[in-house]
Amino acid sequence: MAKRVTLAEVAARAGVSPITVSRALRRPDTVQPETRSRIDAAVADLGYVPDPAARALATGRSDVIGVLIPSATNAVFTDVLSGIYDRLGESRFDVQYGITRYDPSTEENLLGVFLRQRPAGLIVAGIDQTPAARRLLDRAGCPLVQVMETGPDPVDMMVGFSHHDAAAAATRHLIARGYRRPGFLGARMDPRTQRRFAGFRAEAEAAGLYDADRAETTDQPSSVGRGAALLRALLTRRPDTDAVFCNNDDLAMGALFEAMRMGVPVPGALGICGFNDLEMMRAAEPPITSVRTNRFEMGARAAEMIRARLDARDPGPALVDLGAEVQARRSTDGPARHPSAGQ
Amino acid sequence: MAKRVTLAEVAARAGVSPITVSRALRRPDTVQPETRSRIDAAVADLGYVPDPAARALATGRSDVIGVLIPSATNAVFTDVLSGIYDRLGESRFDVQYGITRYDPSTEENLLGVFLRQRPAGLIVAGIDQTPAARRLLDRAGCPLVQVMETGPDPVDMMVGFSHHDAAAAATRHLIARGYRRPGFLGARMDPRTQRRFAGFRAEAEAAGLYDADRAETTDQPSSVGRGAALLRALLTRRPDTDAVFCNNDDLAMGALFEAMRMGVPVPGALGICGFNDLEMMRAAEPPITSVRTNRFEMGARAAEMIRARLDARDPGPALVDLGAEVQARRSTDGPARHPSAGQ
DNA sequence: TCACCTAATGATAGCGCTGTCATCGTAGCC
DNA sequence: GGCTACGATGACAGCGCTATCATTAGGTGA
């Protein structure tokens, strides 16, 4: 166990008082350059590093930035995490994260865990906190960013995009490409998924093409295998379905494989569109259309906004909409012209 | 900002001294049952929660468990994280993680960050720490688990499997299935990848089937697209290659798609084997053979071993080999019998 | 009955740092 | 020259908790 070097020892060596060392470290401009350099030398000689616990106790503030996400394995969240980490990894802040497992009461608990550490900042996924959680957030007393989506009534700051609009855009794309009997595949119907479904539905209805019977969903977690199963179920029930908007890319990938197994040509007999635009969509055969969401950027921006606030810099607008763009690929090139089908 | 309730306030309400409250909370068996229940009631009434910083300062120990992994997006590590979190999420411990980006000097830095918090435990990925990092670990003064692989000379505890042997088993499988010109696809040649390659090579050599020219590798990060590119490069150079052992599942998936694009039948003309056995391998068409590694379990066991040590329970063996099993699927069903090829 | 132990509780003194005020020069000004 | 203003530094106390030793009460054996 490396023995701890204290401020007092550094002070003694530099021939100043401890508080001056503390100041030299935290606000270098408030000490004489000459004194400062003596202190810096002592710090270097002794290999001094401040004790975060002591600092937290004295200031009533920790350097922990808490991140609350539903899942540690879902690529969507890990990309956001990665963005956060990219901007915080080198800083004085420590990232601590909690996994809610999509469970509101777990979220409340974890919020409590974070809050009692008096975090420097908080990043939470989504906008669907329970009233109790919302109350906790309101009194968090630290910069807070809600990520993943935009919505009304932010607690503090917000960076994301409209899942409803993104899904609507994807649906418009399917229709524009000539598909007329679009379906929806969804798993783990969390609030964001619901809003995507709503976007799909709104757009399909606007085109007079909505058919509630073409929505195949489950509360089970999403996976490639689930996507295959959902497509099979949908095509069994409504074999004339000519396109599917999949709630995420795993489902889309599963749908593609299942279509292969069933001998259904993609995109000729079935258009497939995913959501999130994971890297594999581009590499698939055929490449799969998906909606690009800026997940890394979302995390990065959230981290920057928090840092800006903590450094008393301008964090920019409190609500950042990163948008989402349909990446059109071969999987939605449009239905094959059947001599019989006319259209 | 929720105002903090202190030990002293609880003590006053319960009519005891602060230290007794402290004891009642930490070692309930050392206070009179009657006193304890009075204290418990006061804690509940006041909604008291201990201040982790104060505790850390007083004890010289934090409840932070540090986790050091190379990447926050690679499914391999997120699954391990998930396992860790599964066993630590409900405990008094807080997980804090650092991302090394496969960079040894970043790893050293992060180790320093963790160590200065006097963590309760440490989980680090891999066994290839630099000498400097190794020195830090040796004096960490807390339970420590190296995860992801097994090897000689553990710092403390270790849970993983032999990447060399796992790759060798996969290679044996390919050979047993009748493939005779196996190649290797590898990206991001980190130490574990290197050892997998060594396992492939050893086994192929043992069968007299090793050909250095059939190893297609790159230092670039792994991805599905990369797998496609690597396979194309390999088949362009050595068109008679009849199987590939892919360093991970992303590459395998990319190889499958590229084979489709090139019109190469899988498994008849090309056997494909992945590594890690992500969920999507089973759902692919054809389903892809892969090597199942117990990632979640790895994290879970590591967390348990640390907890056991901290609770002075028996942590079990210090070195746990979780093994890895080849999951044979259609993608390696064996080469088609060509009238010409005999064999 | 008394020395002696044990169990339960308390008093005291920090852990390492920083907030707050006090102190001391020195420069600037009338 | 005497005053204020201000910049640089220091003394002191205390953040909320726990390690350590002290104290008290009750029980034990000679």
XYZ file of C-alpha atoms (C1' of nucleotides) in Angstrom:
746
model
C 0.000 0.000 0.000
C 1.547 3.236 -1.137
C 1.753 5.585 1.831
C -0.175 8.753 1.437
C 1.535 12.090 1.106
C -0.474 14.861 2.704
C -0.877 18.492 1.949
C 0.899 19.313 5.186
C 4.019 17.478 4.104
C 4.080 19.289 0.815
C 3.586 22.562 2.677
C 6.431 21.835 5.030
C 8.741 21.058 2.172
C 7.771 24.180 0.260
C 8.033 26.307 3.368
C 4.467 27.544 3.240
C 1.250 26.772 5.031
C -1.022 23.939 3.962
C -3.751 26.267 2.869
C -1.426 27.957 0.439
C -0.626 24.645 -1.141
C -4.313 23.948 -1.409
C -4.781 27.259 -3.145
C -1.830 26.789 -5.430
C -3.381 23.561 -6.584
C -6.896 24.748 -7.078
C -6.513 28.374 -8.126
C -2.912 28.852 -9.208
C -3.478 32.484 -10.105
C -4.033 33.420 -6.483
C -0.527 32.658 -5.349
C 2.737 34.374 -6.201
C 4.378 32.707 -9.212
C 7.521 32.150 -7.184
C 5.661 30.509 -4.324
C 3.732 28.452 -6.772
C 6.780 27.059 -8.447
C 8.247 26.105 -5.084
C 5.032 24.304 -4.283
C 4.873 22.607 -7.654
C 8.363 21.297 -7.107
C 7.457 19.935 -3.700
C 4.348 18.276 -5.109
C 6.403 16.645 -7.821
C 9.167 15.559 -5.449
C 6.799 13.970 -3.017
C 4.396 12.593 -5.596
C 1.507 14.198 -3.834
C -2.037 13.464 -4.963
C -5.034 14.958 -3.199
C -7.361 12.710 -1.283
C -10.748 12.862 -2.967
C -12.591 11.810 0.167
C -11.093 14.556 2.283
C -11.834 17.081 -0.371
C -15.396 15.866 -0.685
C -15.889 16.068 3.051
C -14.469 19.560 3.299
C -16.311 20.997 0.345
C -19.520 19.037 0.550
C -19.019 18.146 -3.090
C -17.516 15.170 -4.821
C -15.957 14.955 -8.236
C -18.171 12.093 -9.174
C -20.361 12.380 -12.211
C -23.162 9.877 -12.000
C -24.560 8.243 -15.104
C -27.832 6.401 -14.998
C -28.689 4.142 -17.923
C -31.086 1.239 -18.361
C -28.636 -1.320 -19.699
C -24.923 -1.902 -19.783
C -24.994 -4.174 -22.789
C -27.310 -2.439 -25.207
C -25.063 -0.842 -27.814
C -27.197 2.261 -27.779
C -26.245 3.081 -24.232
C -22.687 1.898 -24.398
C -22.122 4.302 -27.271
C -23.478 7.137 -25.180
C -21.293 6.032 -22.301
C -18.367 6.001 -24.611
C -19.074 9.582 -25.620
C -19.346 10.650 -22.007
C -16.154 8.918 -21.183
C -14.408 10.478 -24.107
C -14.904 13.924 -22.632
C -14.543 13.042 -18.985
C -11.839 10.430 -18.966
C -8.998 12.882 -18.813
C -10.636 15.302 -16.425
C -10.613 15.497 -12.676
C -14.025 13.893 -12.687
C -14.786 10.273 -11.988
C -17.612 8.609 -13.808
C -19.790 6.386 -11.736
C -22.673 4.626 -13.368
C -25.807 2.815 -12.398
C -27.916 0.386 -14.376
C -31.630 0.714 -13.906
C -32.596 -2.393 -15.858
C -35.496 -0.363 -17.181
C -36.945 -0.464 -13.703
C -38.248 2.803 -12.211
C -37.770 1.777 -8.605
C -34.201 0.724 -9.270
C -33.729 4.101 -10.868
C -34.975 5.836 -7.746
C -32.668 3.818 -5.548
C -29.640 4.501 -7.666
C -30.478 8.151 -7.760
C -30.365 8.076 -3.988
C -26.995 6.377 -4.045
C -25.609 9.032 -6.356
C -27.190 11.965 -4.630
C -25.789 11.112 -1.254
C -22.352 11.435 -2.740
C -23.215 14.987 -3.665
C -22.181 14.412 -7.259
C -20.644 17.131 -9.368
C -23.050 16.290 -12.145
C -25.623 13.788 -13.248
C -26.505 12.278 -16.601
C -29.680 10.271 -16.828
C -31.166 8.449 -19.771
C -34.637 9.385 -20.840
C -37.362 11.703 -19.739
C -39.732 9.279 -18.100
C -38.692 9.468 -14.502
C -41.283 8.678 -11.867
C -42.644 11.627 -9.878
C -40.480 10.584 -6.935
C -37.374 10.401 -9.094
C -38.262 13.667 -10.675
C -38.467 15.261 -7.248
C -35.026 13.923 -6.397
C -33.651 15.291 -9.645
C -35.215 18.677 -9.080
C -33.321 19.061 -5.831
C -30.138 17.435 -7.058
C -28.306 20.715 -6.781
C -25.893 19.888 -9.572
C -25.826 20.205 -13.331
C -27.973 17.530 -14.835
C -28.471 16.341 -18.383
C -31.195 14.084 -19.648
C -29.931 12.227 -22.676
C -31.366 9.965 -25.393
C -34.322 12.070 -26.306
C -35.799 15.506 -26.279
C -39.101 16.381 -24.738
C -40.982 19.033 -22.872
C -40.222 20.123 -19.343
C -36.539 19.314 -18.935
C -35.251 19.057 -15.377
C -32.203 21.045 -16.326
C -30.416 20.332 -19.593
C -31.285 17.896 -22.306
C -29.612 16.396 -25.344
C -31.201 13.892 -27.649
C -33.624 13.742 -30.502
C -37.264 13.056 -31.168
C -37.841 9.336 -31.419
C -41.294 10.018 -32.748
C -40.027 12.162 -35.585
C -37.151 9.833 -36.400
C -39.522 6.901 -36.712
C -41.879 8.993 -38.793
C -39.045 9.854 -41.158
C -38.178 6.186 -41.525
C -41.764 5.355 -42.240
C -41.990 8.125 -44.826
C -38.930 6.642 -46.433
C -40.548 3.220 -46.705
C -43.652 4.712 -48.242
C -41.670 6.884 -50.617
C -39.877 3.800 -51.811
C -43.180 2.271 -52.802
C -43.976 -0.043 -49.918
C -47.703 -0.022 -49.214
C -48.259 -2.546 -46.444
C -45.682 -1.620 -43.803
C -45.466 -3.373 -40.471
C -43.707 -2.677 -37.213
C -41.475 -4.956 -35.177
C -40.853 -3.991 -31.573
C -39.328 -5.600 -28.498
C -38.877 -4.252 -25.004
C -41.565 -1.657 -25.334
C -39.955 1.026 -23.228
C -41.098 4.642 -23.488
C -38.749 5.466 -26.346
C -39.913 2.430 -28.260
C -43.485 3.478 -27.675
C -42.772 6.892 -29.082
C -41.114 5.366 -32.113
C -44.142 3.211 -32.636
C -46.328 6.296 -32.350
C -44.219 8.007 -35.002
C -44.547 5.026 -37.286
C -48.252 4.885 -36.732
C -48.836 8.595 -37.233
C -47.000 8.583 -40.514
C -48.630 5.398 -41.763
C -52.043 6.723 -40.837
C -51.347 9.970 -42.610
C -50.716 7.936 -45.739
C -53.763 5.801 -45.141
C -51.553 2.747 -44.786
C -51.788 1.958 -41.094
C -52.964 -1.470 -40.113
C -52.857 -2.260 -36.412
C -52.601 -5.916 -37.272
C -49.178 -5.406 -38.748
C -47.595 -4.412 -35.462
C -45.735 -7.320 -33.955
C -44.371 -6.535 -30.530
C -43.206 -8.152 -27.325
C -42.079 -6.963 -23.919
C -39.136 -9.325 -24.031
C -35.699 -7.816 -24.457
C -34.590 -7.189 -27.967
C -32.192 -9.505 -29.784
C -31.392 -10.742 -33.244
C -33.208 -13.970 -32.559
C -36.247 -12.051 -31.370
C -36.265 -10.092 -34.606
C -36.357 -13.340 -36.554
C -39.210 -14.665 -34.450
C -41.210 -11.464 -34.724
C -40.891 -11.350 -38.484
C -41.956 -14.940 -38.807
C -44.975 -14.290 -36.621
C -45.908 -11.210 -38.585
C -45.525 -12.822 -41.980
C -47.446 -15.843 -40.810
C -50.354 -13.686 -39.738
C -50.151 -11.112 -42.529
C -48.181 -12.670 -45.388
C -48.799 -9.687 -47.622
C -46.811 -7.326 -45.417
C -44.283 -5.747 -47.728
C -42.005 -3.830 -45.347
C -41.057 -3.709 -41.708
C -39.835 -0.826 -39.641
C -37.848 -2.441 -36.870
C -37.559 -0.802 -33.536
C -33.821 -1.362 -33.548
C -31.023 -2.864 -35.567
C -30.870 -6.179 -33.782
C -34.437 -6.844 -34.745
C -33.735 -5.716 -38.297
C -30.782 -8.058 -38.560
C -32.915 -10.914 -37.267
C -35.636 -10.010 -39.715
C -33.158 -10.135 -42.574
C -31.922 -13.569 -41.594
C -35.444 -14.862 -41.148
C -36.439 -13.497 -44.530
C -33.528 -15.453 -46.000
C -34.693 -18.568 -44.250
C -38.229 -18.081 -45.485
C -37.055 -17.367 -48.997
C -38.521 -13.888 -48.975
C -36.401 -11.599 -51.161
C -35.182 -8.385 -49.569
C -35.880 -5.706 -50.724
C -38.064 -7.006 -53.528
C -40.714 -8.741 -51.464
C -39.909 -7.189 -48.138
C -38.296 -3.898 -47.243
C -36.429 -3.793 -43.948
C -35.528 -0.687 -41.999
C -33.729 -0.671 -38.679
C -33.098 1.953 -36.065
C -29.811 3.281 -34.634
C -27.608 2.483 -37.576
C -25.114 0.226 -35.898
C -22.027 -0.443 -37.922
C -23.158 -3.873 -39.012
C -26.109 -2.479 -40.946
C -23.820 -1.113 -43.585
C -21.869 -4.351 -43.809
C -24.848 -6.640 -44.138
C -25.934 -8.252 -47.398
C -28.015 -6.562 -48.505
C -26.958 -3.488 -46.558
C -29.812 -2.506 -44.279
C -31.442 0.897 -44.174
C -31.450 2.356 -40.690
C -31.923 5.587 -38.814
C -28.664 7.094 -37.752
C -28.745 8.368 -34.198
C -25.802 10.271 -32.836
C -25.233 8.308 -29.707
C -21.570 8.992 -29.088
C -22.159 12.653 -29.763
C -25.040 12.635 -27.327
C -22.832 11.449 -24.518
C -20.040 13.771 -25.501
C -22.286 16.806 -25.586
C -23.873 15.942 -22.277
C -20.462 15.650 -20.678
C -19.380 18.937 -22.168
C -22.445 20.759 -20.999
C -21.848 19.573 -17.482
C -18.223 20.534 -17.561
C -19.039 23.934 -18.943
C -21.437 24.563 -16.106
C -19.002 23.363 -13.510
C -16.298 25.585 -14.917
C -18.773 28.453 -15.013
C -18.432 28.612 -18.767
C -21.331 29.021 -21.095
C -22.857 25.570 -21.622
C -24.714 26.743 -24.702
C -28.388 26.001 -25.213
C -29.967 23.876 -22.503
C -31.801 21.785 -25.024
C -29.821 20.202 -27.813
C -31.564 18.261 -30.534
C -29.057 16.099 -32.335
C -31.575 14.853 -34.848
C -31.514 11.525 -36.629
C -31.203 10.770 -40.317
C -32.478 7.912 -42.398
C -29.555 6.104 -43.999
C -31.106 4.613 -47.085
C -29.576 1.331 -48.232
C -30.427 -1.534 -50.447
C -32.773 -3.266 -48.009
C -35.435 -0.690 -48.809
C -34.830 -0.242 -52.492
C -38.519 -0.777 -53.108
C -40.847 -3.638 -53.988
C -40.243 -5.623 -57.139
C -42.806 -4.890 -59.827
C -45.053 -7.841 -60.076
C -46.850 -8.099 -63.393
C -49.916 -9.051 -61.428
C -49.737 -6.443 -58.739
C -49.833 -3.518 -61.091
C -49.590 -0.578 -58.637
C -30.543 20.076 -2.333
C -31.675 17.615 0.289
C -30.203 18.608 3.608
C -27.986 16.065 5.146
C -28.936 14.205 8.297
C -25.906 13.434 10.412
C -25.035 10.652 12.741
C -25.165 13.101 15.620
C -28.775 13.952 14.942
C -29.738 10.323 14.853
C -27.838 9.799 18.084
C -29.609 12.677 19.778
C -32.974 11.355 18.773
C -32.158 7.835 19.912
C -30.686 9.117 23.140
C -27.287 7.537 22.632
C -23.860 8.740 21.555
C -22.904 9.048 17.925
C -20.393 6.278 18.135
C -23.062 3.865 19.277
C -25.133 4.705 16.247
C -22.107 4.128 14.099
C -21.652 0.744 15.685
C -25.301 -0.176 15.432
C -25.096 0.463 11.732
C -21.888 -1.347 11.024
C -21.860 -4.195 13.530
C -25.368 -4.576 14.864
C -24.394 -7.503 17.065
C -22.242 -5.305 19.264
C -25.107 -3.229 20.636
C -27.957 -4.202 22.879
C -30.993 -5.301 20.822
C -33.114 -2.735 22.606
C -30.697 0.109 21.891
C -30.396 -1.034 18.354
C -34.097 -0.931 17.689
C -34.283 2.575 19.092
C -31.502 3.591 16.754
C -33.072 1.869 13.799
C -36.262 3.784 14.422
C -34.400 7.083 14.579
C -32.561 6.289 11.366
C -35.820 5.522 9.641
C -37.583 8.590 11.011
C -34.860 10.951 9.974
C -34.059 9.219 6.696
C -30.427 9.069 7.627
C -27.887 7.893 5.089
C -24.178 7.800 5.886
C -21.854 10.114 4.065
C -19.474 7.976 2.024
C -16.803 10.666 1.933
C -16.704 11.051 5.690
C -16.556 7.332 6.121
C -13.785 7.041 3.585
C -11.807 9.749 5.302
C -12.213 8.219 8.728
C -11.433 4.674 7.698
C -8.935 5.292 4.951
C -11.057 3.041 2.741
C -13.722 3.747 0.213
C -16.534 1.518 -0.935
C -15.547 1.989 -4.523
C -14.767 -1.028 -6.633
C -12.735 -0.005 -9.630
C -13.091 -1.776 -12.946
C -10.544 -1.331 -15.676
C -11.473 -2.475 -19.170
C -10.122 -1.648 -22.613
C -13.387 -0.657 -24.263
C -16.867 0.402 -23.240
C -18.482 -0.639 -26.483
C -17.044 -4.042 -27.202
C -19.738 -6.508 -26.251
C -17.164 -8.769 -24.692
C -16.392 -6.270 -21.983
C -19.876 -4.941 -21.529
C -21.039 -8.460 -20.782
C -18.362 -8.768 -18.131
C -19.389 -5.404 -16.721
C -22.927 -6.569 -16.665
C -21.933 -9.611 -14.639
C -20.003 -7.463 -12.212
C -22.874 -5.101 -11.872
C -25.284 -7.927 -11.325
C -23.507 -8.897 -8.131
C -22.545 -5.459 -6.950
C -25.528 -3.360 -7.904
C -27.432 -4.060 -4.728
C -24.497 -3.943 -2.397
C -22.959 -1.113 -0.479
C -20.263 -0.908 -3.102
C -20.091 1.567 -5.915
C -18.661 0.509 -9.218
C -16.362 2.953 -10.876
C -14.857 2.106 -14.199
C -12.082 3.229 -16.418
C -11.533 2.669 -20.112
C -7.954 2.038 -21.146
C -8.584 2.109 -24.901
C -6.096 -0.727 -25.102
C -3.415 1.755 -24.126
C -0.955 0.701 -21.408
C -0.126 4.224 -20.307
C -3.797 5.100 -19.993
C -4.131 1.990 -17.921
C -1.388 3.139 -15.590
C -2.979 6.545 -15.185
C -6.375 5.133 -14.421
C -4.882 2.743 -11.963
C -3.474 5.776 -10.179
C -6.871 7.451 -10.168
C -8.455 4.402 -8.626
C -5.737 3.698 -6.150
C -5.795 7.144 -4.650
C -9.367 6.513 -3.708
C -8.230 3.534 -1.696
C -10.708 1.278 -3.434
C -12.359 -1.619 -1.681
C -11.529 -3.833 -4.629
C -10.203 -3.787 -8.145
C -11.114 -5.716 -11.271
C -8.810 -5.400 -14.242
C -9.062 -6.954 -17.660
C -6.221 -9.086 -18.856
C -2.873 -10.175 -17.628
C -0.619 -7.996 -19.711
C -0.048 -5.068 -17.432
C 3.149 -3.087 -17.862
C 5.802 -3.546 -15.185
C 4.855 -0.174 -13.723
C 1.176 -1.073 -13.629
C 2.046 -4.410 -12.159
C 3.943 -2.701 -9.394
C 0.941 -0.512 -8.626
C -1.291 -3.561 -8.528
C 1.052 -5.419 -6.253
C 0.749 -2.704 -3.654
C -2.915 -2.033 -4.220
C -3.704 -3.324 -0.773
C -7.152 -4.506 -1.744
C -8.676 -7.616 -3.237
C -7.963 -7.713 -6.928
C -9.203 -9.906 -9.733
C -7.776 -10.170 -13.199
C -10.535 -11.160 -15.580
C -10.824 -12.286 -19.198
C -8.114 -14.863 -19.205
C -6.061 -17.164 -17.104
C -2.320 -17.156 -17.020
C 0.670 -17.689 -14.819
C 1.671 -15.380 -12.005
C -1.617 -13.798 -10.928
C -1.365 -10.591 -8.941
C -4.028 -11.833 -6.579
C -7.094 -13.603 -7.956
C -7.957 -14.474 -11.498
C -10.990 -15.628 -13.427
C -11.021 -16.320 -17.127
C -10.097 -18.977 -19.580
C -7.270 -19.882 -21.908
C -7.657 -18.044 -25.171
C -4.984 -20.227 -26.664
C -6.801 -23.427 -25.817
C -10.179 -22.075 -26.851
C -8.832 -21.123 -30.267
C -7.134 -24.475 -30.557
C -10.417 -26.228 -29.852
C -12.144 -24.189 -32.535
C -9.421 -25.055 -34.994
C -9.679 -28.730 -34.129
C -13.381 -28.469 -34.804
C -12.787 -27.046 -38.273
C -10.332 -29.769 -39.070
C -12.583 -32.475 -37.680
C -15.339 -31.227 -39.929
C -13.139 -31.844 -42.923
C -11.760 -28.425 -43.726
C -8.169 -28.674 -44.877
C -7.080 -25.148 -45.766
C -8.096 -23.072 -42.771
C -7.303 -19.394 -42.510
C -7.407 -16.851 -39.714
C -9.052 -13.454 -39.638
C -7.911 -11.065 -36.948
C -8.362 -7.394 -36.115
C -7.057 -5.340 -33.235
C -4.236 -7.675 -32.433
C -4.249 -7.227 -28.670
C -2.572 -9.796 -26.435
C -5.633 -11.994 -26.190
C -6.031 -11.972 -29.930
C -2.399 -12.900 -30.298
C -2.875 -15.840 -28.021
C -5.896 -16.967 -29.950
C -3.894 -16.795 -33.099
C -1.160 -18.816 -31.455
C -3.720 -21.445 -30.503
C -5.014 -21.583 -34.054
C -1.536 -21.845 -35.390
C -0.406 -24.539 -32.982
C -3.377 -26.711 -33.778
C -3.126 -26.199 -37.508
C 0.565 -26.970 -37.438
C -0.068 -30.106 -35.417
C -2.353 -31.239 -38.231
C 0.134 -30.183 -40.859
C -2.343 -27.646 -42.190
C -0.799 -24.363 -41.189
C -0.105 -21.845 -43.894
C 1.127 -18.448 -42.744
C -0.245 -16.951 -45.871
C -3.766 -17.670 -44.817
C -3.622 -15.335 -41.828
C -5.283 -12.054 -42.654
C -4.927 -9.539 -39.879
C -5.017 -5.840 -39.161
C -4.368 -3.611 -36.175
C -7.543 -1.667 -36.869
C -10.431 -2.140 -34.495
C -12.702 -5.020 -35.210
C -16.060 -4.572 -36.893
C -18.451 -6.403 -39.164
C -17.259 -4.369 -42.124
C -13.687 -5.224 -41.285
C -14.543 -8.903 -41.284
C -15.960 -8.552 -44.765
C -12.859 -6.748 -45.977
C -10.506 -9.257 -44.402
C -12.295 -12.201 -45.943
C -12.251 -10.575 -49.352
C -8.554 -9.909 -49.058
C -7.850 -13.440 -47.940
C -9.926 -15.082 -50.653
C -8.411 -12.828 -53.244
C -4.929 -13.863 -52.251
C -5.669 -17.485 -51.455
C -8.921 -18.436 -53.204
C -8.654 -22.058 -52.169
C -8.989 -21.268 -48.471
C -11.837 -23.454 -47.274
C -12.468 -22.210 -43.741
C -11.795 -19.218 -41.534
C -11.422 -18.996 -37.826
C -12.402 -15.448 -36.990
C -10.955 -13.739 -34.010
C -14.414 -12.614 -32.944
C -18.030 -12.713 -33.926
C -18.149 -9.355 -35.625
C -15.522 -10.502 -38.056
C -17.345 -13.779 -38.546
C -20.560 -11.984 -39.315
C -18.788 -9.771 -41.799
C -17.152 -12.805 -43.356
C -20.542 -14.436 -43.780
C -21.978 -11.395 -45.521
C -18.953 -11.063 -47.742
C -19.152 -14.723 -48.674
C -22.764 -14.103 -49.703
C -21.687 -11.159 -51.814
C -18.953 -13.188 -53.442
C -21.259 -16.099 -54.064
C -19.205 -18.436 -51.909
C -21.487 -21.033 -50.294
C -21.211 -21.374 -46.530
C -20.496 -23.966 -45.239
C -19.974 -25.920 -48.477
C -17.158 -23.871 -49.934
C -16.187 -21.996 -46.822
C -16.520 -22.844 -43.170
C -16.836 -19.907 -40.785
C -16.166 -19.994 -37.068
C -16.409 -17.001 -34.769
C -15.363 -16.343 -31.217
C -17.396 -15.294 -28.176
C -20.726 -16.663 -29.295
C -22.747 -13.482 -29.237
C -26.446 -14.005 -29.455
C -26.603 -13.089 -33.133
C -24.487 -16.067 -34.165
C -27.298 -18.435 -33.390
C -29.826 -16.298 -35.216
C -27.797 -15.884 -38.391
C -28.504 -17.737 -41.617
C -26.748 -20.036 -41.680
C -26.235 -20.063 -37.925
C -22.563 -19.479 -37.237
C -20.333 -21.722 -35.200
C -18.590 -19.867 -32.423
C -16.714 -20.379 -29.197
C -18.849 -19.700 -26.195
C -17.066 -17.700 -23.545
C -18.726 -17.112 -20.229
C -18.404 -13.370 -20.041
C -21.250 -12.525 -17.736
C -20.221 -15.307 -15.429
C -16.674 -14.010 -15.467
C -17.751 -10.639 -14.167
C -20.137 -12.151 -11.687
C -17.516 -14.481 -10.259
C -14.961 -11.727 -10.010
C -17.404 -9.564 -8.099
C -18.270 -12.423 -5.798
C -14.660 -13.222 -5.068
C -14.026 -9.646 -4.089
C -17.087 -9.481 -1.906
C -16.189 -12.720 -0.225
C -12.777 -11.402 0.633
C -14.147 -8.132 1.915
C -16.621 -9.949 4.104
C -13.854 -12.234 5.294
C -15.645 -15.183 3.783
C -13.915 -17.889 1.827
C -13.514 -16.596 -1.737
C -12.868 -20.081 -3.054
C -9.976 -20.850 -5.369
C -7.927 -17.820 -6.365
C -7.750 -18.994 -9.936
C -10.994 -19.825 -11.709
C -10.962 -21.198 -15.216
C -14.398 -20.819 -16.739
C -13.445 -22.604 -19.918
C -14.916 -22.030 -23.339
C -16.855 -24.407 -25.549
C -17.188 -24.656 -29.279
C -20.818 -24.231 -30.260
C -21.014 -26.103 -33.516
C -23.553 -24.756 -35.986
C -24.332 -25.009 -39.616
C -21.623 -22.606 -40.796
C -19.027 -25.304 -40.234
C -20.962 -28.341 -41.369
C -18.058 -29.297 -43.575
C -16.979 -28.817 -47.165
C -19.217 -30.003 -49.944
C -17.910 -33.111 -51.682
C -16.627 -32.026 -55.032
C -16.453 -34.827 -57.561
C -13.114 -33.373 -58.597
C -11.626 -32.740 -55.164
C -11.907 -36.319 -54.002
C -10.805 -36.049 -50.376
C -16.181 -9.159 50.075
C -12.909 -8.030 46.612
C -10.024 -8.299 42.662
C -11.048 -9.369 37.994
C -13.218 -10.133 33.902
C -16.652 -9.099 30.122
C -20.198 -6.564 27.649
C -22.084 -2.211 26.495
C -21.451 2.454 25.864
C -19.099 6.848 25.803
C -15.315 10.618 25.315
C -11.723 12.081 22.649
C -9.077 12.805 18.876
C -8.286 12.805 14.591
C -8.703 11.364 9.026
C -6.947 15.383 4.992
C -8.759 18.938 3.234
C -10.976 23.723 2.572
C -14.126 27.973 4.050
C -13.697 31.930 6.561
C -11.744 35.345 8.519
C -7.449 37.662 10.171
C -2.944 39.457 9.254
C 0.661 41.700 6.985
C 2.820 44.281 3.479
C 2.944 47.346 -0.171
C 1.122 50.364 -3.600
C -1.727 54.250 -4.587
C -3.658 58.527 -3.505
C -4.826 63.041 -1.566
C 2.645 61.236 5.765
C -1.368 58.931 6.751
C -5.107 56.781 4.836
C -7.433 53.174 2.222
C -7.334 49.274 -0.997
C -5.790 45.210 -2.270
C -2.903 41.101 -2.956
C -0.679 37.327 -0.684
C -0.522 34.322 3.058
C -1.762 32.153 7.363
C -4.551 30.475 11.686
C -8.335 28.202 12.943
C -12.152 25.471 12.901
C -14.827 21.943 11.228
C -16.877 18.743 7.326
C -19.171 13.574 9.265
C -17.430 9.722 10.490
C -14.635 6.026 13.091
C -10.310 4.002 15.835
C -8.908 3.888 20.204
C -9.002 3.933 24.727
C -11.736 4.827 28.915
C -15.635 4.047 31.688
C -19.454 1.825 33.706
C -22.303 -1.916 35.170
C -22.949 -6.452 36.057
C -21.184 -11.177 36.727
C -17.520 -14.623 38.595
C -14.645 -17.192 41.524
C -11.736 -17.359 45.680
